[in-house]
mmCIF file of C-alpha atoms in Angstrom:
data_model
loop_
_atom_site.group_PDB
_atom_site.id
_atom_site.type_symbol
_atom_site.label_atom_id
_atom_site.label_comp_id
_atom_site.label_asym_id
_atom_site.label_seq_id
_atom_site.Cartn_x
_atom_site.Cartn_y
_atom_site.Cartn_z
ATOM 1 C CA MET A 1 -48.585 5.632 15.701
ATOM 2 C CA PRO A 2 -49.137 2.209 14.077
ATOM 3 C CA LEU A 3 -46.267 -0.247 14.055
ATOM 4 C CA VAL A 4 -44.743 -1.271 10.752
ATOM 5 C CA PRO A 5 -45.511 -4.919 9.940
ATOM 6 C CA ALA A 6 -42.504 -7.215 10.115
ATOM 7 C CA ARG A 7 -43.052 -8.392 6.541
ATOM 8 C CA SER A 8 -42.796 -4.798 5.317
ATOM 9 C CA VAL A 9 -39.511 -4.290 7.151
ATOM 10 C CA LEU A 10 -38.123 -7.485 5.646
ATOM 11 C CA LEU A 11 -39.224 -6.368 2.170
ATOM 12 C CA LEU A 12 -37.497 -3.011 2.601
ATOM 13 C CA PHE A 13 -34.331 -4.717 3.811
ATOM 14 C CA ALA A 14 -34.312 -7.159 0.882
ATOM 15 C CA THR A 15 -34.787 -4.274 -1.553
ATOM 16 C CA ALA A 16 -31.874 -2.362 -0.018
ATOM 17 C CA VAL A 17 -29.626 -5.417 -0.210
ATOM 18 C CA ALA A 18 -30.524 -5.955 -3.869
ATOM 19 C CA MET A 19 -29.781 -2.324 -4.717
ATOM 20 C CA VAL A 20 -26.369 -2.458 -3.058
ATOM 21 C CA ALA A 21 -25.520 -5.836 -4.578
ATOM 22 C CA THR A 22 -26.313 -4.659 -8.101
ATOM 23 C CA SER A 23 -24.605 -1.285 -7.817
ATOM 24 C CA PRO A 24 -21.486 -0.947 -9.994
ATOM 25 C CA PRO A 25 -18.155 -0.978 -8.146
ATOM 26 C CA PRO A 26 -16.700 2.424 -7.332
ATOM 27 C CA CYS A 27 -14.385 3.748 -10.009
ATOM 28 C CA LEU A 28 -10.872 4.765 -9.266
ATOM 29 C CA ALA A 29 -10.210 8.461 -9.614
ATOM 30 C CA ALA A 30 -8.332 9.357 -12.793
ATOM 31 C CA HIS A 31 -5.966 12.216 -13.397
ATOM 32 C CA ASN A 32 -3.717 13.566 -16.120
ATOM 33 C CA ILE A 33 -0.555 15.252 -14.855
ATOM 34 C CA THR A 34 0.166 16.845 -18.235
ATOM 35 C CA ALA A 35 -3.290 18.441 -18.331
ATOM 36 C CA ILE A 36 -2.924 19.615 -14.727
ATOM 37 C CA LEU A 37 0.406 21.318 -15.453
ATOM 38 C CA SER A 38 -0.765 22.823 -18.747
ATOM 39 C CA GLY A 39 -2.321 25.719 -16.878
ATOM 40 C CA ARG A 40 1.065 26.839 -15.570
ATOM 41 C CA ARG A 41 3.400 28.140 -18.276
ATOM 42 C CA ASP A 42 6.277 28.406 -15.806
ATOM 43 C CA LEU A 43 6.108 24.632 -15.233
ATOM 44 C CA SER A 44 6.055 23.649 -18.915
ATOM 45 C CA GLU A 45 9.617 22.289 -18.991
ATOM 46 C CA PHE A 46 8.965 20.120 -15.941
ATOM 47 C CA SER A 47 5.827 18.761 -17.623
ATOM 48 C CA ARG A 48 7.709 18.136 -20.867
ATOM 49 C CA GLU A 49 10.431 16.110 -19.110
ATOM 50 C CA LEU A 50 7.903 14.043 -17.170
ATOM 51 C CA THR A 51 6.495 12.985 -20.516
ATOM 52 C CA ALA A 52 9.898 12.448 -22.157
ATOM 53 C CA THR A 53 11.150 10.182 -19.364
ATOM 54 C CA GLY A 54 7.906 8.175 -19.143
ATOM 55 C CA LEU A 55 7.146 9.368 -15.609
ATOM 56 C CA ALA A 56 3.903 11.028 -16.692
ATOM 57 C CA ASP A 57 2.422 7.594 -17.458
ATOM 58 C CA ASP A 58 3.615 6.240 -14.098
ATOM 59 C CA ILE A 59 2.018 9.190 -12.289
ATOM 60 C CA ASP A 60 -1.274 8.810 -14.145
ATOM 61 C CA GLY A 61 -1.283 5.096 -13.351
ATOM 62 C CA ARG A 62 -1.290 5.668 -9.587
ATOM 63 C CA ASN A 63 -4.290 6.692 -7.584
ATOM 64 C CA THR A 64 -2.599 8.413 -4.633
ATOM 65 C CA ILE A 65 0.346 10.617 -5.534
ATOM 66 C CA THR A 66 2.064 13.932 -4.797
ATOM 67 C CA VAL A 67 4.134 15.691 -7.461
ATOM 68 C CA LEU A 68 6.763 18.261 -6.462
ATOM 69 C CA ALA A 69 6.886 20.592 -9.465
ATOM 70 C CA VAL A 70 9.922 22.717 -10.390
ATOM 71 C CA ASP A 71 9.764 25.933 -12.426
ATOM 72 C CA ASP A 72 11.422 26.409 -15.815
ATOM 73 C CA ALA A 73 14.417 28.384 -14.505
ATOM 74 C CA ARG A 74 15.496 25.523 -12.210
ATOM 75 C CA MET A 75 14.737 22.932 -14.865
ATOM 76 C CA ALA A 76 16.962 24.811 -17.348
ATOM 77 C CA ALA A 77 19.897 24.435 -14.970
ATOM 78 C CA LEU A 78 19.183 20.712 -14.600
ATOM 79 C CA LYS A 79 18.949 20.151 -18.362
ATOM 80 C CA ALA A 80 22.187 22.079 -18.939
ATOM 81 C CA ARG A 81 24.017 19.309 -17.085
ATOM 82 C CA GLY A 82 23.271 16.883 -19.927
ATOM 83 C CA LEU A 83 22.324 13.940 -17.708
ATOM 84 C CA PRO A 84 21.532 10.640 -19.466
ATOM 85 C CA ARG A 85 17.807 9.951 -19.886
ATOM 86 C CA GLU A 86 17.718 7.206 -17.224
ATOM 87 C CA THR A 87 19.594 9.393 -14.749
ATOM 88 C CA LEU A 88 17.233 12.294 -15.434
ATOM 89 C CA ARG A 89 14.319 9.925 -14.849
ATOM 90 C CA HIS A 90 15.790 8.935 -11.467
ATOM 91 C CA VAL A 91 16.223 12.570 -10.456
ATOM 92 C CA LEU A 92 12.693 13.513 -11.490
ATOM 93 C CA SER A 93 11.229 10.410 -9.844
ATOM 94 C CA LEU A 94 12.464 11.819 -6.511
ATOM 95 C CA HIS A 95 9.849 14.525 -7.088
ATOM 96 C CA VAL A 96 6.972 12.023 -7.074
ATOM 97 C CA LEU A 97 5.846 10.922 -3.614
ATOM 98 C CA VAL A 98 3.726 7.769 -3.471
ATOM 99 C CA ASP A 99 1.377 9.274 -0.884
ATOM 100 C CA TYR A 100 -0.942 12.273 -0.711
ATOM 101 C CA TYR A 101 0.290 15.560 0.795
ATOM 102 C CA ASP A 102 -1.471 18.883 0.465
ATOM 103 C CA ASP A 103 -0.891 22.232 2.153
ATOM 104 C CA ALA A 104 -2.824 21.279 5.299
ATOM 105 C CA LYS A 105 -1.109 17.908 5.687
ATOM 106 C CA LEU A 106 2.359 19.417 5.268
ATOM 107 C CA HIS A 107 1.744 21.644 8.282
ATOM 108 C CA ALA A 108 0.259 18.880 10.422
ATOM 109 C CA LEU A 109 2.981 16.213 10.243
ATOM 110 C CA PRO A 110 3.044 13.934 13.319
ATOM 111 C CA GLY A 111 6.180 14.936 15.230
ATOM 112 C CA GLY A 112 6.903 17.580 12.619
ATOM 113 C CA SER A 113 8.416 15.243 10.008
ATOM 114 C CA ALA A 114 7.723 12.221 7.831
ATOM 115 C CA ASP A 115 9.759 9.844 5.673
ATOM 116 C CA VAL A 116 8.006 9.244 2.365
ATOM 117 C CA SER A 117 8.718 6.798 -0.434
ATOM 118 C CA THR A 118 9.115 8.132 -3.980
ATOM 119 C CA LEU A 119 8.831 6.612 -7.433
ATOM 120 C CA PHE A 120 12.627 6.311 -7.352
ATOM 121 C CA GLN A 121 12.293 4.014 -4.326
ATOM 122 C CA ALA A 122 9.344 2.159 -5.848
ATOM 123 C CA SER A 123 11.315 1.496 -9.050
ATOM 124 C CA GLY A 124 13.803 -0.678 -7.179
ATOM 125 C CA ASP A 125 16.714 1.307 -8.627
ATOM 126 C CA ALA A 126 17.380 3.132 -5.355
ATOM 127 C CA PRO A 127 19.803 1.312 -3.027
ATOM 128 C CA GLY A 128 18.494 0.905 0.525
ATOM 129 C CA ASN A 129 16.498 3.939 1.603
ATOM 130 C CA ALA A 130 18.108 6.329 -0.898
ATOM 131 C CA GLY A 131 14.771 6.774 -2.659
ATOM 132 C CA MET A 132 13.089 8.123 0.461
ATOM 133 C CA VAL A 133 12.437 11.830 1.053
ATOM 134 C CA GLU A 134 12.161 13.407 4.493
ATOM 135 C CA ILE A 135 9.508 16.123 4.851
ATOM 136 C CA SER A 136 10.050 18.513 7.766
ATOM 137 C CA ASP A 137 7.870 21.346 9.057
ATOM 138 C CA ARG A 138 10.524 23.823 10.204
ATOM 139 C CA ARG A 139 10.376 26.974 12.289
ATOM 140 C CA GLY A 140 8.501 29.821 10.732
ATOM 141 C CA GLY A 141 6.208 27.429 8.849
ATOM 142 C CA ARG A 142 8.751 26.519 6.152
ATOM 143 C CA VAL A 143 8.434 22.963 4.889
ATOM 144 C CA SER A 144 11.521 21.242 3.502
ATOM 145 C CA PHE A 145 12.027 18.138 1.346
ATOM 146 C CA VAL A 146 15.367 16.314 1.686
ATOM 147 C CA PRO A 147 16.450 13.057 -0.047
ATOM 148 C CA GLN A 148 17.641 10.543 2.553
ATOM 149 C CA ASP A 149 21.125 10.325 1.047
ATOM 150 C CA GLY A 150 21.332 13.958 -0.043
ATOM 151 C CA GLY A 151 22.208 15.713 3.204
ATOM 152 C CA ALA A 152 20.898 19.054 4.500
ATOM 153 C CA SER A 153 22.420 20.955 1.572
ATOM 154 C CA ALA A 154 20.095 19.062 -0.801
ATOM 155 C CA ALA A 155 16.944 20.497 0.829
ATOM 156 C CA VAL A 156 14.317 22.263 -1.267
ATOM 157 C CA PHE A 157 11.337 24.128 0.163
ATOM 158 C CA TYR A 158 7.599 24.164 -0.392
ATOM 159 C CA VAL A 159 6.504 27.252 -2.332
ATOM 160 C CA LYS A 160 2.748 26.940 -2.952
ATOM 161 C CA PRO A 161 0.021 24.520 -4.040
ATOM 162 C CA VAL A 162 -0.604 24.050 -7.756
ATOM 163 C CA HIS A 163 -3.431 21.517 -7.805
ATOM 164 C CA GLN A 164 -5.275 19.402 -5.249
ATOM 165 C CA THR A 165 -7.768 16.567 -5.702
ATOM 166 C CA PRO A 166 -8.023 15.326 -2.107
ATOM 167 C CA TYR A 167 -6.461 11.907 -1.478
ATOM 168 C CA ASN A 168 -5.967 11.358 -5.209
ATOM 169 C CA ILE A 169 -3.349 13.765 -6.542
ATOM 170 C CA SER A 170 -1.605 16.841 -5.194
ATOM 171 C CA VAL A 171 0.827 19.027 -7.126
ATOM 172 C CA LEU A 172 3.044 21.306 -5.042
ATOM 173 C CA GLN A 173 5.615 23.780 -6.331
ATOM 174 C CA VAL A 174 9.040 23.541 -4.676
ATOM 175 C CA SER A 175 12.011 25.902 -4.702
ATOM 176 C CA GLY A 176 14.494 23.741 -6.572
ATOM 177 C CA VAL A 177 15.477 20.353 -7.979
ATOM 178 C CA LEU A 178 15.729 17.398 -5.613
ATOM 179 C CA SER A 179 18.725 15.196 -6.299
ATOM 180 C CA SER A 180 21.054 12.788 -4.555
ATOM 181 C CA PRO A 181 24.187 10.735 -5.227
ATOM 182 C CA ALA A 182 22.108 7.593 -5.677
ATOM 183 C CA ALA A 183 19.764 9.237 -8.171
ATOM 184 C CA GLU A 184 22.659 10.529 -10.253
ATOM 185 C CA ALA A 185 24.726 7.330 -10.085
ATOM 186 C CA PRO A 186 25.130 5.383 -13.347
ATOM 187 C CA ALA A 187 22.275 2.943 -13.811
ATOM 188 C CA SER A 188 23.172 -0.653 -12.979
ATOM 189 C CA PRO A 189 20.807 -3.212 -14.558
ATOM 190 C CA GLU A 190 22.260 -5.983 -12.406
ATOM 191 C CA ALA A 191 21.715 -4.070 -9.177
ATOM 192 C CA SER A 192 18.213 -2.971 -10.066
ATOM 193 C CA SER A 193 16.936 -6.257 -11.471
ATOM 194 C CA ARG A 194 15.788 -7.580 -8.085
ATOM 195 C CA ILE A 195 14.562 -5.923 -4.914
ATOM 196 C CA ASP A 196 16.105 -7.157 -1.659
ATOM 197 C CA ALA A 197 12.888 -7.420 0.356
ATOM 198 C CA MET A 198 14.708 -7.990 3.656
ATOM 199 C CA ASP A 199 16.831 -4.888 3.121
ATOM 200 C CA VAL A 200 13.766 -2.822 2.199
ATOM 201 C CA MET A 201 11.906 -3.938 5.346
ATOM 202 C CA SER A 202 14.861 -3.354 7.627
ATOM 203 C CA LYS A 203 15.331 0.236 6.485
ATOM 204 C CA THR A 204 11.763 1.453 6.025
ATOM 205 C CA GLY A 205 9.817 0.820 9.220
ATOM 206 C CA CYS A 206 9.364 -2.958 9.092
ATOM 207 C CA GLY A 207 12.553 -3.926 10.918
ATOM 208 C CA ARG A 208 10.729 -5.953 13.566
ATOM 209 C CA PHE A 209 8.966 -8.070 10.951
ATOM 210 C CA ALA A 210 12.275 -8.548 9.124
ATOM 211 C CA GLY A 211 13.568 -9.841 12.458
ATOM 212 C CA LEU A 212 10.714 -12.357 12.664
ATOM 213 C CA VAL A 213 11.469 -13.534 9.131
ATOM 214 C CA GLY A 214 15.162 -13.983 9.962
ATOM 215 C CA SER A 215 14.512 -15.829 13.234
ATOM 216 C CA THR A 216 11.772 -18.153 11.921
ATOM 217 C CA ALA A 217 13.187 -21.328 10.396
ATOM 218 C CA GLY A 218 12.266 -21.672 6.731
ATOM 219 C CA ALA A 219 10.768 -18.195 6.303
ATOM 220 C CA ALA A 220 13.718 -16.370 4.721
ATOM 221 C CA SER A 221 14.417 -19.203 2.265
ATOM 222 C CA ALA A 222 10.737 -19.369 1.240
ATOM 223 C CA PHE A 223 10.595 -15.633 0.605
ATOM 224 C CA GLY A 224 13.944 -15.729 -1.188
ATOM 225 C CA SER A 225 12.890 -18.458 -3.611
ATOM 226 C CA HIS A 226 9.721 -16.591 -4.559
ATOM 227 C CA THR A 227 11.619 -13.309 -4.943
ATOM 228 C CA HIS A 228 13.523 -14.955 -7.785
ATOM 229 C CA SER A 229 10.441 -16.591 -9.280
ATOM 230 C CA THR A 230 9.407 -15.601 -12.780
ATOM 231 C CA ASP A 231 5.830 -15.191 -11.508
ATOM 232 C CA GLY A 232 6.930 -12.529 -9.061
ATOM 233 C CA PHE A 233 6.343 -11.993 -5.353
ATOM 234 C CA THR A 234 4.393 -9.538 -3.186
ATOM 235 C CA LEU A 235 5.181 -8.998 0.486
ATOM 236 C CA PHE A 236 2.939 -7.256 3.024
ATOM 237 C CA CYS A 237 5.048 -6.281 6.031
ATOM 238 C CA PRO A 238 3.385 -5.132 9.276
ATOM 239 C CA ASP A 239 4.881 -1.936 10.655
ATOM 240 C CA ASP A 240 7.044 -2.005 13.780
ATOM 241 C CA LYS A 241 4.234 -0.868 16.080
ATOM 242 C CA ALA A 242 1.942 -3.697 14.983
ATOM 243 C CA VAL A 243 4.655 -6.354 15.321
ATOM 244 C CA GLU A 244 5.701 -5.089 18.751
ATOM 245 C CA ALA A 245 2.126 -5.504 19.988
ATOM 246 C CA PHE A 246 1.874 -9.007 18.481
ATOM 247 C CA GLU A 247 5.262 -10.388 19.592
ATOM 248 C CA PRO A 248 4.110 -11.704 23.024
ATOM 249 C CA ALA A 249 1.451 -13.858 21.318
ATOM 250 C CA PHE A 250 3.880 -14.863 18.560
ATOM 251 C CA LYS A 251 6.392 -16.199 21.083
ATOM 252 C CA LYS A 252 3.773 -18.576 22.527
ATOM 253 C CA LEU A 253 3.166 -20.264 19.156
ATOM 254 C CA SER A 254 4.707 -23.544 18.093
ATOM 255 C CA SER A 255 7.493 -23.369 15.502
ATOM 256 C CA ASP A 256 5.136 -24.557 12.749
ATOM 257 C CA ALA A 257 2.542 -21.950 13.694
ATOM 258 C CA ARG A 258 5.188 -19.192 13.708
ATOM 259 C CA LEU A 259 6.249 -20.125 10.203
ATOM 260 C CA ALA A 260 2.611 -20.148 9.054
ATOM 261 C CA VAL A 261 2.034 -16.644 10.436
ATOM 262 C CA VAL A 262 5.168 -15.186 8.832
ATOM 263 C CA LEU A 263 4.553 -16.821 5.446
ATOM 264 C CA TYR A 264 0.939 -15.601 5.522
ATOM 265 C CA HIS A 265 2.304 -12.153 4.639
ATOM 266 C CA GLY A 266 3.842 -13.316 1.368
ATOM 267 C CA VAL A 267 1.812 -13.735 -1.832
ATOM 268 C CA ALA A 268 2.919 -15.558 -4.945
ATOM 269 C CA GLY A 269 2.794 -13.199 -7.921
ATOM 270 C CA HIS A 270 3.631 -9.533 -8.403
ATOM 271 C CA PHE A 271 0.861 -7.030 -7.610
ATOM 272 C CA SER A 272 1.388 -3.320 -8.198
ATOM 273 C CA LEU A 273 -0.489 -0.942 -5.900
ATOM 274 C CA GLN A 274 -2.630 0.115 -8.839
ATOM 275 C CA GLY A 275 -3.363 -3.553 -9.470
ATOM 276 C CA LEU A 276 -4.424 -4.105 -5.867
ATOM 277 C CA ARG A 277 -6.832 -1.185 -6.128
ATOM 278 C CA SER A 278 -8.300 -1.867 -9.549
ATOM 279 C CA HIS A 279 -9.731 -5.381 -9.531
ATOM 280 C CA SER A 280 -13.088 -5.783 -11.234
ATOM 281 C CA HIS A 281 -14.826 -6.949 -8.050
ATOM 282 C CA HIS A 282 -15.061 -5.393 -4.589
ATOM 283 C CA HIS A 283 -13.214 -8.344 -3.095
ATOM 284 C CA ASP A 284 -10.729 -10.882 -4.413
ATOM 285 C CA TYR A 285 -8.576 -13.604 -2.921
ATOM 286 C CA LEU A 286 -4.799 -13.756 -2.775
ATOM 287 C CA LYS A 287 -3.036 -17.078 -2.283
ATOM 288 C CA THR A 288 -0.337 -16.782 0.358
ATOM 289 C CA LEU A 289 2.780 -18.871 0.968
ATOM 290 C CA SER A 290 1.311 -20.124 4.262
ATOM 291 C CA SER A 291 -0.064 -23.653 4.212
ATOM 292 C CA LEU A 292 -1.132 -26.601 6.360
ATOM 293 C CA ASP A 293 2.133 -28.457 5.807
ATOM 294 C CA ASP A 294 5.677 -27.905 4.573
ATOM 295 C CA LYS A 295 4.744 -29.204 1.102
ATOM 296 C CA GLY A 296 2.435 -26.297 0.370
ATOM 297 C CA ASN A 297 -0.790 -28.276 0.720
ATOM 298 C CA GLY A 298 -3.872 -26.392 1.916
ATOM 299 C CA THR A 299 -2.721 -22.867 1.198
ATOM 300 C CA PHE A 300 -4.273 -20.115 3.313
ATOM 301 C CA ASP A 301 -5.881 -17.229 1.465
ATOM 302 C CA LEU A 302 -6.202 -13.508 2.156
ATOM 303 C CA MET A 303 -9.273 -11.579 1.102
ATOM 304 C CA LEU A 304 -8.468 -8.300 -0.629
ATOM 305 C CA LEU A 305 -11.009 -5.523 -0.239
ATOM 306 C CA HIS A 306 -10.590 -2.450 -2.422
ATOM 307 C CA ASP A 307 -12.596 0.741 -2.281
ATOM 308 C CA GLY A 308 -11.339 3.742 -4.226
ATOM 309 C CA ASP A 309 -7.721 4.350 -3.279
ATOM 310 C CA LYS A 310 -7.880 2.070 -0.233
ATOM 311 C CA ALA A 311 -6.761 -1.567 -0.127
ATOM 312 C CA THR A 312 -7.490 -3.739 2.913
ATOM 313 C CA LEU A 313 -6.482 -7.332 3.623
ATOM 314 C CA VAL A 314 -8.756 -9.614 5.674
ATOM 315 C CA SER A 315 -7.411 -12.851 7.147
ATOM 316 C CA GLU A 316 -9.284 -16.114 7.538
ATOM 317 C CA THR A 317 -9.723 -15.192 11.206
ATOM 318 C CA GLN A 318 -11.304 -11.860 10.230
ATOM 319 C CA ASN A 319 -8.508 -9.566 11.381
ATOM 320 C CA GLU A 320 -7.901 -6.671 9.003
ATOM 321 C CA ALA A 321 -4.812 -4.786 7.862
ATOM 322 C CA ARG A 322 -4.774 -1.670 5.692
ATOM 323 C CA VAL A 323 -2.099 -1.130 3.056
ATOM 324 C CA THR A 324 -0.597 2.144 4.254
ATOM 325 C CA ARG A 325 2.510 2.612 2.130
ATOM 326 C CA THR A 326 4.471 1.319 -0.853
ATOM 327 C CA LEU A 327 8.013 0.468 0.203
ATOM 328 C CA ALA A 328 9.234 -0.893 -3.132
ATOM 329 C CA ASP A 329 7.610 -1.928 -6.392
ATOM 330 C CA ALA A 330 9.597 -3.080 -9.406
ATOM 331 C CA TYR A 331 8.613 -6.234 -11.246
ATOM 332 C CA PRO A 332 8.864 -8.980 -10.163
ATOM 333 C CA VAL A 333 8.844 -7.859 -6.496
ATOM 334 C CA ALA A 334 6.561 -5.484 -4.555
ATOM 335 C CA VAL A 335 6.757 -4.678 -0.831
ATOM 336 C CA TYR A 336 3.932 -2.885 1.005
ATOM 337 C CA MET A 337 3.570 -1.745 4.616
ATOM 338 C CA ILE A 338 0.389 -2.738 6.481
ATOM 339 C CA ASP A 339 -0.867 -1.613 9.879
ATOM 340 C CA ALA A 340 -1.584 -4.992 11.530
ATOM 341 C CA VAL A 341 -0.239 -8.543 11.746
ATOM 342 C CA LEU A 342 -2.353 -11.031 9.796
ATOM 343 C CA VAL A 343 -3.100 -14.422 11.387
ATOM 344 C CA PRO A 344 -4.457 -17.352 9.321
ATOM 345 C CA PHE A 345 -5.760 -19.475 12.206
ATOM 346 C CA ASN A 346 -7.175 -19.236 15.697
ATOM 347 C CA SER A 347 -4.552 -20.109 18.264
ATOM 348 C CA ASP A 348 -4.640 -20.809 21.982
ATOM 349 C CA GLY A 349 -1.250 -20.338 23.582
ATOM 350 C CA ASP A 350 1.191 -22.932 22.250
ATOM 351 C CA SER A 351 -1.453 -25.184 20.739
ATOM 352 C CA GLY A 352 -0.499 -24.272 17.178
ATOM 353 C CA ARG A 353 -2.998 -25.382 14.515
ATOM 354 C CA LYS A 354 -5.470 -27.597 16.373
ATOM 355 C CA ASP A 355 -8.280 -27.561 13.849
ATOM 356 C CA GLY A 356 -6.436 -27.635 10.582
ATOM 357 C CA GLY A 357 -4.670 -24.349 11.192
ATOM 358 C CA ASP A 358 -7.387 -21.900 10.277
ATOM 359 C CA GLY A 359 -9.692 -21.985 13.282
ATOM 360 C CA ARG A 360 -12.377 -23.874 11.321
ATOM 361 C CA GLN A 361 -13.238 -27.547 10.923
ATOM 362 C CA THR A 362 -11.672 -28.854 7.717
ATOM 363 C CA SER A 363 -13.411 -32.239 7.383
ATOM 364 C CA GLY A 364 -15.640 -32.291 4.333
ATOM 365 C CA ALA A 365 -14.445 -28.883 3.180
ATOM 366 C CA ALA A 366 -12.294 -28.215 0.162
ATOM 367 C CA ARG A 367 -9.159 -26.409 1.320
ATOM 368 C CA GLY A 368 -8.432 -25.323 -2.216
ATOM 369 C CA SER A 369 -11.053 -22.582 -2.135
ATOM 370 C CA ALA A 370 -11.479 -19.883 0.461
ATOM 371 C CA PRO A 371 -14.820 -19.138 2.134
ATOM 372 C CA TRP A 372 -16.691 -15.918 1.499
ATOM 373 C CA TRP A 373 -16.130 -13.667 4.485
ATOM 374 C CA PRO A 374 -18.805 -10.928 4.575
ATOM 375 C CA PRO A 375 -17.554 -7.464 5.548
ATOM 376 C CA ARG A 376 -18.216 -6.731 9.195
ATOM 377 C CA GLY A 377 -20.490 -3.822 8.340
ATOM 378 C CA TRP A 378 -22.916 -6.144 6.552
ATOM 379 C CA VAL A 379 -23.045 -8.518 9.512
ATOM 380 C CA ALA A 380 -23.701 -5.668 11.946
ATOM 381 C CA SER A 381 -26.378 -4.151 9.688
ATOM 382 C CA ALA A 382 -28.154 -7.473 9.224
ATOM 383 C CA ALA A 383 -28.096 -8.147 12.958
ATOM 384 C CA LEU A 384 -29.568 -4.713 13.658
ATOM 385 C CA VAL A 385 -32.360 -5.143 11.116
ATOM 386 C CA PHE A 386 -33.409 -8.577 12.347
ATOM 387 C CA THR A 387 -33.305 -7.351 15.940
ATOM 388 C CA LEU A 388 -35.702 -4.578 14.983
ATOM 389 C CA VAL A 389 -37.921 -7.001 13.092
ATOM 390 C CA ALA A 390 -38.132 -9.266 16.123
ATOM 391 C CA ALA A 391 -39.399 -6.321 18.159
ATOM 392 C CA PHE A 392 -42.408 -5.773 15.867
ATOM 393 C CA PRO A 393 -45.573 -7.881 16.049
ATOM 394 C CA SER A 394 -46.194 -10.036 13.011
ATOM 395 C CA GLY A 395 -48.878 -8.989 10.599
#
């Protein structure tokens, strides 16, 4: 069999690259909760109240969501209580989980249970972890949903699936109305105006990172000042497992390097999860609070990759962290859980930031703009192609 000339292989590779580069970015999946529920007459009152309280728009604006639908008989009992509109919104927002759960996932929970954030938690109106719902796969295959501050008596049970678009939206019918003391408490504009990021982290699986923030000089005050900024603030907190694995290396860093690592997880400006996933380009850059000096000069950037309902952060040292969960999101503050610690510079033991702090030579380079970091898949593919080309004789 004749060998393919190297020039032909290169031409094919260049054509493939051009096709990928000019392809339009993937579109986010869209859904319409009102249209989905319109096929079920026994869920019409639930659909009507989602629209009346404005939750339907919030649901349609998110790309990964689970709605726990309640039939008309249970909704009639809820409406008979005459709750104020904002209180009713809080109660119904407990029925909207900011993650995807379908029938199969409900019966395959790691350890048999999961704590899930709701739109009530994401709104910032829920104190502490009151906006969280615990899902439990009980004996006999029954799956329960219990608000964190509601107690066992507040449990409702999974009845059947209503609609499933995998990893986009799931609608599940449940046996009753979820409620809790926090959801039914009178709304307090003062209490809900700002999210306490430290409190959110401490109570929702980022306690170890909250500990790093509290023990690192200058970190808490920097985050606090941006939390009260009119431009807003977004915090990406590594989960406890990721921080536990990173702590030995963190302890070897100089005090300046520790501060740089912690502040690298804070971004000036408020970004909703939908906003993170819906930029016009496949990758964008986020300016963090981490910098070369204590005056904010030479800010380190994060590259944001978004593909469908997935958002991934890439550091200047090429380590990646996936956004796995929304912990709180109410303008001007958003807090997201990620699955890895992000590091802005290469470090060797206690050497801190030898080469400008980012593991690259900074002389002659403008620190104001971040480099383009190609996705690892492209690098691997290019290396493979050129290796193959080298194996062919020219001609």
